[in-house]
Coordinates of C-alpha atoms and ligand atoms in Angstrom, one line a residue:
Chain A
X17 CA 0.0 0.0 0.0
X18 CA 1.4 3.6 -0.7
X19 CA -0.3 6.4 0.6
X20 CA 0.5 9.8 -0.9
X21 CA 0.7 13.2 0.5
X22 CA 1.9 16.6 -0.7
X23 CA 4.2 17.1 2.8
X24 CA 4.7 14.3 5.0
X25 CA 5.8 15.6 8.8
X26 CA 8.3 12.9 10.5
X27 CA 8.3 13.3 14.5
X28 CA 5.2 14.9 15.9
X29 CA 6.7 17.0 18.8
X30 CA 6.4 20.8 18.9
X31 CA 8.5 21.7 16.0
X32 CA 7.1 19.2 13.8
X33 CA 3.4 20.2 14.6
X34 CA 4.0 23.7 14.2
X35 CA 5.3 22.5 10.7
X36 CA 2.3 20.4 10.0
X37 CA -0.2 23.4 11.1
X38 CA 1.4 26.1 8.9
X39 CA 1.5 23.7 5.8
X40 CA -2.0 22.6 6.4
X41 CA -2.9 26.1 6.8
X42 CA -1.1 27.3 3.7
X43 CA -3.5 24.5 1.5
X44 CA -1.1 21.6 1.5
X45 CA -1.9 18.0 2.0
X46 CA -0.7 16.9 5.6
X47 CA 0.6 14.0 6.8
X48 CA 1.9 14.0 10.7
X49 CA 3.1 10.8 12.2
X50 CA 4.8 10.1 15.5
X51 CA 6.1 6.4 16.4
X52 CA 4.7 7.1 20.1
X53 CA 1.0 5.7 21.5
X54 CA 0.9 8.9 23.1
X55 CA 2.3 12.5 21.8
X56 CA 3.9 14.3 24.5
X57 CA 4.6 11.6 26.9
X58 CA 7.0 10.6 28.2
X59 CA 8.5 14.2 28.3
X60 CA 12.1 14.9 27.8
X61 CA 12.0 18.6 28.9
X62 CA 12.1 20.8 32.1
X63 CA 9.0 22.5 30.5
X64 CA 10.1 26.1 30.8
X65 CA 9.6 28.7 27.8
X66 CA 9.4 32.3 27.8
X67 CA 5.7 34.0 27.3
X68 CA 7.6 36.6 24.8
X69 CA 8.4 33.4 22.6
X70 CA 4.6 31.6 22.8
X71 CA 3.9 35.2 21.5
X72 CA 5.9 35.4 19.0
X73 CA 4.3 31.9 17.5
X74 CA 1.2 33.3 17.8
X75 CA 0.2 30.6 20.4
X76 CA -2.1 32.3 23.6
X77 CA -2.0 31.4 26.7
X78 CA -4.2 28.1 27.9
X79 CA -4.7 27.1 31.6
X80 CA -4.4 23.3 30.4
X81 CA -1.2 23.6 29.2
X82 CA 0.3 25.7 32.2
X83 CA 1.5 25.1 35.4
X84 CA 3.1 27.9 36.8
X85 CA 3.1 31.3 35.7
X86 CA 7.3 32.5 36.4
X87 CA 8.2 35.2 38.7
X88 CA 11.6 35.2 38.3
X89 CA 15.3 33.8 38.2
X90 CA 17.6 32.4 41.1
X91 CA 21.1 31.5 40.4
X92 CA 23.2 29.6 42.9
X93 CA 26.8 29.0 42.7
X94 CA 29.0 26.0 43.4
X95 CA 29.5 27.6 47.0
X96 CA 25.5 28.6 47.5
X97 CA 25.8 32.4 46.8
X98 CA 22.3 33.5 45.5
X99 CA 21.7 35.1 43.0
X100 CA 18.0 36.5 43.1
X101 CA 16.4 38.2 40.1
X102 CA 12.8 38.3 40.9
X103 CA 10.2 41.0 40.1
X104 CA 11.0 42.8 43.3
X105 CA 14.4 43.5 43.2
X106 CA 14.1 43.9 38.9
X107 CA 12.0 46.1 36.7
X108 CA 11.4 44.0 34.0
X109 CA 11.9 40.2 34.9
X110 CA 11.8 37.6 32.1
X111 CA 8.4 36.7 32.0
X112 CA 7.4 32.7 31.4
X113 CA 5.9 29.5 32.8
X114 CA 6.1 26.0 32.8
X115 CA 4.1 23.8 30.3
X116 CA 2.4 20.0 30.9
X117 CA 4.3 19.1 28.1
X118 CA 2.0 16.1 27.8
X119 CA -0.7 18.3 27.0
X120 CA 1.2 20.8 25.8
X121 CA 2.4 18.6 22.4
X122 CA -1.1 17.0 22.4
X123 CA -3.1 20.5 22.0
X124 CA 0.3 21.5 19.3
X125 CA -0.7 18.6 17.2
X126 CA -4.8 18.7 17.6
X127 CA -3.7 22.4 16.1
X128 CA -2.6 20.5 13.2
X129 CA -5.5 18.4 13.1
X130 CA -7.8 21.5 12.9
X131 CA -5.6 23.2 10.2
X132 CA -6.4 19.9 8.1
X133 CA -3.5 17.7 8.8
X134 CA -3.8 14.3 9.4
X135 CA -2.1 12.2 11.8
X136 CA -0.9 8.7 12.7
X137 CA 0.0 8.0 15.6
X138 CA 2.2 5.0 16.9
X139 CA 3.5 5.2 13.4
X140 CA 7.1 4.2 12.7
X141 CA 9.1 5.7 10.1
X142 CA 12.1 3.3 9.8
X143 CA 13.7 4.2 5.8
X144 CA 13.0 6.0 3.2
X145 CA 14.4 6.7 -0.6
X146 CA 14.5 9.1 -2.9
X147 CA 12.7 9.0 -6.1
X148 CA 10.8 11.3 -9.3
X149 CA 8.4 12.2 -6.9
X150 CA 10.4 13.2 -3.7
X151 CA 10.5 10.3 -1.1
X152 CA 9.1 7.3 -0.6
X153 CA 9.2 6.2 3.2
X154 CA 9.0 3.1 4.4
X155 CA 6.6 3.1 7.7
X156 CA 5.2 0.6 10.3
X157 CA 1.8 0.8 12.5
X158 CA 2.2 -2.0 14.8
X159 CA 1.7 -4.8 12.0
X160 CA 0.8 -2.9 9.4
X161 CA 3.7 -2.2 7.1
X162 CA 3.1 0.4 4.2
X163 CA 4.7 3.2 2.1
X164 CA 3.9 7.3 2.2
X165 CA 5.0 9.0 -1.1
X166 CA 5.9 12.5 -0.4
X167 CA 6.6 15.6 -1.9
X168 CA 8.5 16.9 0.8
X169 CA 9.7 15.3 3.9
X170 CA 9.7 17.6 7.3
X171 CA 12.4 15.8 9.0
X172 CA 11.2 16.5 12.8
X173 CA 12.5 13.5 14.7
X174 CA 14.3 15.0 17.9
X175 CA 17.5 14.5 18.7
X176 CA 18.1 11.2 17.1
X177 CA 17.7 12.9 13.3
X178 CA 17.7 9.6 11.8
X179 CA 15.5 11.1 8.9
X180 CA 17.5 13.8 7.7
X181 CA 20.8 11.5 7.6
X182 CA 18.8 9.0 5.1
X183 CA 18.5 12.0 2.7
X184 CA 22.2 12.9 2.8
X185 CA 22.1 15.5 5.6
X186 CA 25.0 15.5 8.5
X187 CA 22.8 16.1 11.4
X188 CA 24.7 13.6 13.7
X189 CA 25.5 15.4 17.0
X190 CA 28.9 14.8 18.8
X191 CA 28.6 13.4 22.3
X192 CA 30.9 16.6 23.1
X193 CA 27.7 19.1 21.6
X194 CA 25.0 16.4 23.1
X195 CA 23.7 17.0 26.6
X196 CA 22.5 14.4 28.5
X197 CA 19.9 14.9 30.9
X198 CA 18.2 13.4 33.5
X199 CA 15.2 14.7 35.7
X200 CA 13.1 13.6 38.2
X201 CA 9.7 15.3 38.6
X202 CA 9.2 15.3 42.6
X203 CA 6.7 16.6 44.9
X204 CA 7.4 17.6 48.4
X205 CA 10.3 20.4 46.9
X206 CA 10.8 22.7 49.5
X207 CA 11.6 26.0 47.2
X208 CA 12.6 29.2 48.3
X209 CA 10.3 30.6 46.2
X210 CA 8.2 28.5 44.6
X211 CA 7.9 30.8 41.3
X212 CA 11.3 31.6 40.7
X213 CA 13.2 28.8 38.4
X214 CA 16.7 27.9 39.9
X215 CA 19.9 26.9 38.2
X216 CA 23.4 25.7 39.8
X217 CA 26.1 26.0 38.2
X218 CA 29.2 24.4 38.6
X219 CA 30.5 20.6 39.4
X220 CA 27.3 19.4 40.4
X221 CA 26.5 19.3 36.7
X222 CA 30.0 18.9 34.2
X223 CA 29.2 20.8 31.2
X224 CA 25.5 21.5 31.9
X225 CA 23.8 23.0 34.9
X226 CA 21.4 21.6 37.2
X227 CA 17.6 23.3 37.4
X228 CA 14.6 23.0 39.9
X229 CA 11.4 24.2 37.8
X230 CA 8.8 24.9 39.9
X231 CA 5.3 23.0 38.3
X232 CA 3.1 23.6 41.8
X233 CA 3.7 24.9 45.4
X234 CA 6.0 21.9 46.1
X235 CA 6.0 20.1 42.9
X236 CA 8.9 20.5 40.6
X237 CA 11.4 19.0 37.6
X238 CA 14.4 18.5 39.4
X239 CA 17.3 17.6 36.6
X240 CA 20.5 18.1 35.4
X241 CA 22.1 18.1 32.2
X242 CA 26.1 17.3 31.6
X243 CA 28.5 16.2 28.7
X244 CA 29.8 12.8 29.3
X245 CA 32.9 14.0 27.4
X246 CA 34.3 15.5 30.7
X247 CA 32.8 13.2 33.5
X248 CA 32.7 9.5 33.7
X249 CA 29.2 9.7 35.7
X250 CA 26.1 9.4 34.2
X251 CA 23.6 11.7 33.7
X252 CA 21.4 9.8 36.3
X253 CA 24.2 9.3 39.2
X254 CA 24.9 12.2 39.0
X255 CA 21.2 13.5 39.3
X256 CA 21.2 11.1 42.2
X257 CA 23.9 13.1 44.1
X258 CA 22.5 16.4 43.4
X259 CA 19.1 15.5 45.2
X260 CA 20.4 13.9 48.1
X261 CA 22.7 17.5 48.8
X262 CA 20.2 19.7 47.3
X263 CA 18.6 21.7 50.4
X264 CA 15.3 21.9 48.6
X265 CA 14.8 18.1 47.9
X266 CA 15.5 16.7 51.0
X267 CA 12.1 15.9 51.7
X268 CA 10.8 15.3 48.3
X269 CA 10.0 12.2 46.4
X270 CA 9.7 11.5 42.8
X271 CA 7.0 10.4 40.8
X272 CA 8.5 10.5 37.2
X273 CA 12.0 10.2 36.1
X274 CA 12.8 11.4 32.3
X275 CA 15.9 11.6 30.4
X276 CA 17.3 12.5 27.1
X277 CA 19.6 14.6 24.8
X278 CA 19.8 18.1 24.1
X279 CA 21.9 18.8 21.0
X280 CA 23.9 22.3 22.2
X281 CA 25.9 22.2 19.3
X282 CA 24.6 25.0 17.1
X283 CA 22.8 24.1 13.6
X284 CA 24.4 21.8 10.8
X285 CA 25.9 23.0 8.1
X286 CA 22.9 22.7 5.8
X287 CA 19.3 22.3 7.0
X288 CA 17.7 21.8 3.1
X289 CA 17.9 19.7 0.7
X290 CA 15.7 18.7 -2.8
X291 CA 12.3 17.9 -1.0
X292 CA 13.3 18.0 2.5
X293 CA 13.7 20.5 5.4
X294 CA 15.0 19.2 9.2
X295 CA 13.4 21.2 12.1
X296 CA 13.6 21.4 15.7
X297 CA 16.5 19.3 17.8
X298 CA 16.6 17.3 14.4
X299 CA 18.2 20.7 13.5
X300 CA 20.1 21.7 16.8
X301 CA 17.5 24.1 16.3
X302 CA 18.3 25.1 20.9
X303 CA 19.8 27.6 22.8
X304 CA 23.2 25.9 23.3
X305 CA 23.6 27.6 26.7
X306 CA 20.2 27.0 28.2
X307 CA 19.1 23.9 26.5
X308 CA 16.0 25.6 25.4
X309 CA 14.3 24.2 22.1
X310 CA 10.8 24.3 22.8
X311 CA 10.3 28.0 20.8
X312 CA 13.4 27.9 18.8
X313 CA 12.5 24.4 16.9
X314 CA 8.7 25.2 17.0
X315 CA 9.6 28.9 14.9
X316 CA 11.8 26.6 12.3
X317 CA 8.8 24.4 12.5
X318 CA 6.5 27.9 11.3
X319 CA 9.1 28.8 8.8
X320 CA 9.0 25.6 7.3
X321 CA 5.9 24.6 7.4
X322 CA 4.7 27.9 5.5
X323 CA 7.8 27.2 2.8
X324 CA 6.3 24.0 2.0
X325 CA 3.1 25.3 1.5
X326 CA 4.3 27.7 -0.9
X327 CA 6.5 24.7 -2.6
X328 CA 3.5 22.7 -3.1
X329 CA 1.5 25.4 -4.4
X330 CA 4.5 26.5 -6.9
X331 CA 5.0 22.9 -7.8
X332 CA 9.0 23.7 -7.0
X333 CA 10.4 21.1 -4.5
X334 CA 14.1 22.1 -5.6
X335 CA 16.7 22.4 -2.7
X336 CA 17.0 26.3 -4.1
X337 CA 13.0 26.1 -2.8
X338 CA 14.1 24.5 0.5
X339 CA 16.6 27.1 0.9
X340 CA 14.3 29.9 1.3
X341 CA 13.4 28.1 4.7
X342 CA 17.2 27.7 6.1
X343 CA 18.0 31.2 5.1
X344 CA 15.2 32.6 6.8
X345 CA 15.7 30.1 9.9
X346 CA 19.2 31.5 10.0
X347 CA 18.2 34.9 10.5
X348 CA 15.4 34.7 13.0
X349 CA 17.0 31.8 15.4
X350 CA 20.6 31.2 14.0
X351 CA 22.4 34.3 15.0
X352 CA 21.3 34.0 18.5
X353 CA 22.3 30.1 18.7
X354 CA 25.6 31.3 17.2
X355 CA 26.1 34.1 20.1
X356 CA 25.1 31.3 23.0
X357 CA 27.5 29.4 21.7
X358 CA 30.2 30.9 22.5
X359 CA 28.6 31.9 26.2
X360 CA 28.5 28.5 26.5
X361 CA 32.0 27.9 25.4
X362 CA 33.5 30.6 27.5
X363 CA 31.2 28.9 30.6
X364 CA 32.8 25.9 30.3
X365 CA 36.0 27.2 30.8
X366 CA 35.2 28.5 34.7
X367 CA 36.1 26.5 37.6
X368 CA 33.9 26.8 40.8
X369 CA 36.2 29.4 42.3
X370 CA 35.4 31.7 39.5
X371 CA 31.7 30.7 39.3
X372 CA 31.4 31.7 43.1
X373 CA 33.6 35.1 42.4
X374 CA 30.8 35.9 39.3
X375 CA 27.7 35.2 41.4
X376 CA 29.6 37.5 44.4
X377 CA 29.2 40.5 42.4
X378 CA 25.7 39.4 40.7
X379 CA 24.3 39.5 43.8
X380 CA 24.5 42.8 44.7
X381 CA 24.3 43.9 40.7
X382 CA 21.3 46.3 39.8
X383 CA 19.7 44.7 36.7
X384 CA 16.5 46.4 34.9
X385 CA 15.4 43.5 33.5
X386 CA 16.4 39.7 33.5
X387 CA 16.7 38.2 30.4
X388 CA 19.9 35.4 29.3
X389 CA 21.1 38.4 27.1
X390 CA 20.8 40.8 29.8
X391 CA 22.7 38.6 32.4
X392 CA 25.8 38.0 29.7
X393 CA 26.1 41.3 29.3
X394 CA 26.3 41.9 33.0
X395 CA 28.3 39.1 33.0
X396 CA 30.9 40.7 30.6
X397 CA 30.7 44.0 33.1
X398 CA 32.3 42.0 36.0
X399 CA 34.8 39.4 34.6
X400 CA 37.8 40.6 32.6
X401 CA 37.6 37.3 31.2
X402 CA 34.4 37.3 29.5
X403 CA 34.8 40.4 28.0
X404 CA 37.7 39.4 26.3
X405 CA 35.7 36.4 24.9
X406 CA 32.2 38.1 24.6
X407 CA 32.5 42.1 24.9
X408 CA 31.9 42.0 20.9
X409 CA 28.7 40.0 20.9
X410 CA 26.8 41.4 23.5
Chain B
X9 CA 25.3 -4.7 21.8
X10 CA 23.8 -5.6 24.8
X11 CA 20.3 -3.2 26.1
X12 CA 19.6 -3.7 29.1
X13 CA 16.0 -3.4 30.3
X14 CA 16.2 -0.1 32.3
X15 CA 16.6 1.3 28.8
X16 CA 14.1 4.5 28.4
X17 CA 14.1 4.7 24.4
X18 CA 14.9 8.4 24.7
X19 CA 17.0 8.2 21.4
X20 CA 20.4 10.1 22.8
X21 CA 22.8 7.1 21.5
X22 CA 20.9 7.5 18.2
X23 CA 21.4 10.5 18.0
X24 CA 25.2 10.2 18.3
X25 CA 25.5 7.6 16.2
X26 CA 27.8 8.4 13.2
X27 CA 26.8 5.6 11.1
X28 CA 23.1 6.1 12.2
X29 CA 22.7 2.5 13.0
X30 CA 19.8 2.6 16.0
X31 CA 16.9 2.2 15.6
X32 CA 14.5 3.5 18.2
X33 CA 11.0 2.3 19.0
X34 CA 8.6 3.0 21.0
X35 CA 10.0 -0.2 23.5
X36 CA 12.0 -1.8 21.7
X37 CA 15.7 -0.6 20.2
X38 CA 16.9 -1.9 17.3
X39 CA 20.9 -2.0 16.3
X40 CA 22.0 -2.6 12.6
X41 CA 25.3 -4.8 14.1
X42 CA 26.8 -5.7 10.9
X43 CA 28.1 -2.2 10.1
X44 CA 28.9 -1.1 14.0
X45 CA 32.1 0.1 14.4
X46 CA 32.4 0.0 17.7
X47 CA 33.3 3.4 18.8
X48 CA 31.2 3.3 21.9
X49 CA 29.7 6.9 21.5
X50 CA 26.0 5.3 21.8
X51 CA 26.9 3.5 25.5
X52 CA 29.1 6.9 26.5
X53 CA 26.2 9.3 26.2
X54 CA 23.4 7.0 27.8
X55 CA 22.4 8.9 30.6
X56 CA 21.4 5.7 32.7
X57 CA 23.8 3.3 31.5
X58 CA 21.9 1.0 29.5
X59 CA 24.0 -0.1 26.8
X60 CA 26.9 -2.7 27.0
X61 CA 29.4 -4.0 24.6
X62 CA 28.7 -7.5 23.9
Ligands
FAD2 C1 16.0 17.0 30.2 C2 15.7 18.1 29.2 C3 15.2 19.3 29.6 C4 14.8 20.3 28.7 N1 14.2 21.4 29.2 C5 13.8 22.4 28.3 C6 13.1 23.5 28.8 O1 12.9 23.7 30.0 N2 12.7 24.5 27.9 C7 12.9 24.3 26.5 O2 12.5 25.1 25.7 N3 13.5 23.2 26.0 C8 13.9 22.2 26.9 N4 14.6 21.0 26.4 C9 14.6 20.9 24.9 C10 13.3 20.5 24.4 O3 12.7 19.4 25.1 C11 13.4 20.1 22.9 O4 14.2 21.2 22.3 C12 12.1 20.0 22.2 O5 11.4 18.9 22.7 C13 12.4 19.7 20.7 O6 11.2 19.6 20.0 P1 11.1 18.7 18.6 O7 9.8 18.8 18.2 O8 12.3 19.2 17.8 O9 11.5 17.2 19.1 P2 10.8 16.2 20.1 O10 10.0 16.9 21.0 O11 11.9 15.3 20.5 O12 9.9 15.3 19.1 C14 10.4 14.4 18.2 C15 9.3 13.4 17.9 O13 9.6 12.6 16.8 C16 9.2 11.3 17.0 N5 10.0 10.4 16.2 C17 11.4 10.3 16.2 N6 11.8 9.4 15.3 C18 10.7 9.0 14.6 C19 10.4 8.1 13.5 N7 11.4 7.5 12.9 N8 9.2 7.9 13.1 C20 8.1 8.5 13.7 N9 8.3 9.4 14.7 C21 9.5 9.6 15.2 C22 9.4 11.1 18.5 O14 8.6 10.1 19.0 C23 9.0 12.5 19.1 O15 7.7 12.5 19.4 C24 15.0 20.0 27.3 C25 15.5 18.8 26.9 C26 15.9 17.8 27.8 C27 16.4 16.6 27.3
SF4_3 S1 20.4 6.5 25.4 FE1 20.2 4.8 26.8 S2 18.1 4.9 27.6 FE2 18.2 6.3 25.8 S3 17.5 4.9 24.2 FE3 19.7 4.8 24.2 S4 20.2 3.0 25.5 FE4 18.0 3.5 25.9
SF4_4 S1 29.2 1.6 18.8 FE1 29.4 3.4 17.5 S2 28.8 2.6 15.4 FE2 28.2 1.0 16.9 S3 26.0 1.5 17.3 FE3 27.2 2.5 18.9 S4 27.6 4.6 18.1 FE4 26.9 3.3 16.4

């Protein structure tokens, strides 16, 4: 059996059902398919995202979807100085809240539905081959095996992108640009302020940072991400350390545990190809100091999406079509990767003495508002060092 | 290569995989041995330890 469809979306997370709403809604022929029984769960995500970027997607707010509405930043370094940036001590703190991704990817994708794609869930895509037409992909509902001809292929399969390697891409992500995470959700979390997401920095996490996102008054995704380039632990042991010393989780217990890869690496080379686009983590399409992908890979989901509408309606599936989408993907989310790239690359090179020296003149800083831009640029203010790396940028 | 059964099927070692050889499913994962290489990147990343060289 071959079923064809004008776009065919592989990986139904947030990326790739912002991609399958904006085609749909351009007049294209959908297809959406996810290998999971259930879209959204399990979740590999602290669930934080800034309000300005929901806004920016043209996505309003929706009390199913959200659990906490932000108040502010804490930082704490390797030695506990606090650093507190909430709404009374800044003008303008970063606004944001934390998602159910569960429902959060569900209600993404039923937005695709509406828009007119349609979806398969606990679909498998496992090859797929080029041809006249664009692709033909080889897929597998439990034992059902069939074949989707597409004009384009929305490669939108998370950090593994498998997809965009079978059509020539190099999307593989060195273990040195892949975090691994690992997070408990807990309740029980005794938080200083229980609307205020926390970070520590330093050993607790190599190469990452560890977070407590608050999700209730004493529920929260406790996790950490590091590289196991420069520790020998795993993501999990070291999780397991960080709880037992953490001061807010002493009396907490779990009720999920989630893990996964962040690819902090910046985007590949090239994104496009004849009848194919990769979005989302597929694309490194995250903020490689935060780890945050949810709005970066959901806008190249938008931006593609609406190229392939065009595409279809032009009849013009040439890589010089494609194109259109990485060039624009470039200018609205690339630049910024590019600049946390090298924050993160100059905060890898900080022991806990100078994390602890940073955070002693943080704490007493005046900032107007409290944004990751804001903070590096405060950030270049105090430390010789980083201004050397990153007075240009910021 | 051996997975054990704590595995999560988050995709990370698939993701690292330069010869894009595993296959993630929903529970089950899926190795293409006869091309491995054995560089080990899949079992370094696994953030719970769940692969083993056979
Ligand atoms: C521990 C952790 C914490 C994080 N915290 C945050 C945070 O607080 N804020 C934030 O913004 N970002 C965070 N991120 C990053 C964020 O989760 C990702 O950037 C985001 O989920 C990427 O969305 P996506 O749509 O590209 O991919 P995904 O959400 O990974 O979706 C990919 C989908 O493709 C499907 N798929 C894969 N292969 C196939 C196939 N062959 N056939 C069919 N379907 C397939 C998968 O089942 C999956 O549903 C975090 C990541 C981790 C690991
Ligand atoms: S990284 Fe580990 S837990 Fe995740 S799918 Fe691979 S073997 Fe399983
Ligand atoms: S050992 Fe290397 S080549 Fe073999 S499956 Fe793992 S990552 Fe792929």
């Amino acid at each position: 059996m071959v079923i064809k469809t004008d776009v065919l979306v592989i990986g139904a997370g947030p990326a790739g059902s912002t991609a399958a709403k904006h085609a749909a809604s351009g007049g294209a022929k959908v297809l959406l398919m996810d290998k999971k029984s259930e879209i959204g769960a399990p979740k590999r995500c602290a669930e934080g995202v800034s309000n300005g970027g929901l806004e920016s997607l043209g996505i309003e707010h929706n009390p199913r979807w959200i659990t906490r509405e932000l108040d502010g930043v804490r930082l704490i370094a390797p030695d506990g100085t606090n650093v507190w940036l909430t709404s009374d001590k800044v003008d303008l703190p970063e606004a944001g809240c934390i998602l159910e991704r569960k429902v959060f990817d569900k209600y993404m994708a039923m937005d695709a539905a509406r828009a007119g794609a349609e979806i398969k869930i606990k679909t498998l895509a496992t090859r797929m081959e080029r041809n006249d037409e664009g692709f033909l992909v080889d897929a597998e509902c439990m034992d059902e095996k069939f074949q989707i001809q597409a004009k384009i292929v929305i490669a939108a399969d998370g950090p593994e992108s498998r997809v965009a390697r079978w059509a020539g891409l190099r999307t593989a992500v060195k273990p040195k640009d892949m975090e691994s995470a690992a997070q408990f959700e807990m309740a029980g979390v005794q938080m200083e302020n229980n609307k205020c997401i926390e970070f520590y920095f330093g050993s607790v996490a190599p190469g990452g940072y560890a977070w407590v996102f608050p999700k209730g008054d004493d529920i929260a995704n406790v996790g950490l991400g590091i590289l196991t380039t420069i520790t020998d632990k795993s993501a999990y042991e070291h999780l397991l350390e960080f709880v037992k010393n953490c001061p807010a989780t002493q009396n907490a217990q779990p009720v999920e545990l989630n893990i996964g890869g962040d690819p902090v690496g910046g985007l590949p080379k090239k994104m496009a190809t004849d009848n194919l686009m990769v979005v989302g983590d597929a694309a490194g399409q995250v903020n490689p100091l935060t780890g945050g992908g949810i709005i970066s890979g959901m806008t190249g989901g938008m931006i593609a999406g609406k190229v392939a509408a065009e595409a279809i309606e032009e009849n013009d599936f040439s890589e010089k079509k494609m194109k259109k989408y990485e060039k624009e993907c470039r200018e609205t989310i690339g630049d910024s990767i590019n600049k946390y790239l090298k924050v993160k690359d100059y905060m890898m090179t900080l022991n806990d003495d100078e994390l602890n020296s940073i955070a002693d003149v943080f704490k007493d800083s005046d900032f107007e508002k409290v944004s990751t831009g804001e903070l590096v640029k405060n950030l270049v203010k105090v430390s010789p060092k980083a201004l050397i790396k990153l007075g240009k940028l910021f | 290569m051996i997975v054990k059964e704590w595995c999560m099927y988050c995709g990370e070692c698939a993701g690292v995989c330069p010869r894009n050889l595993i296959e993630v499913r929903e529970l089950t994962l899926k190795f293409t041995e006869e091309h491995c290489k054995e560089c080990s990147l899949c079992i370094q990343v696994c953030p719970v330890k769940a692969l083993e060289q056979e």
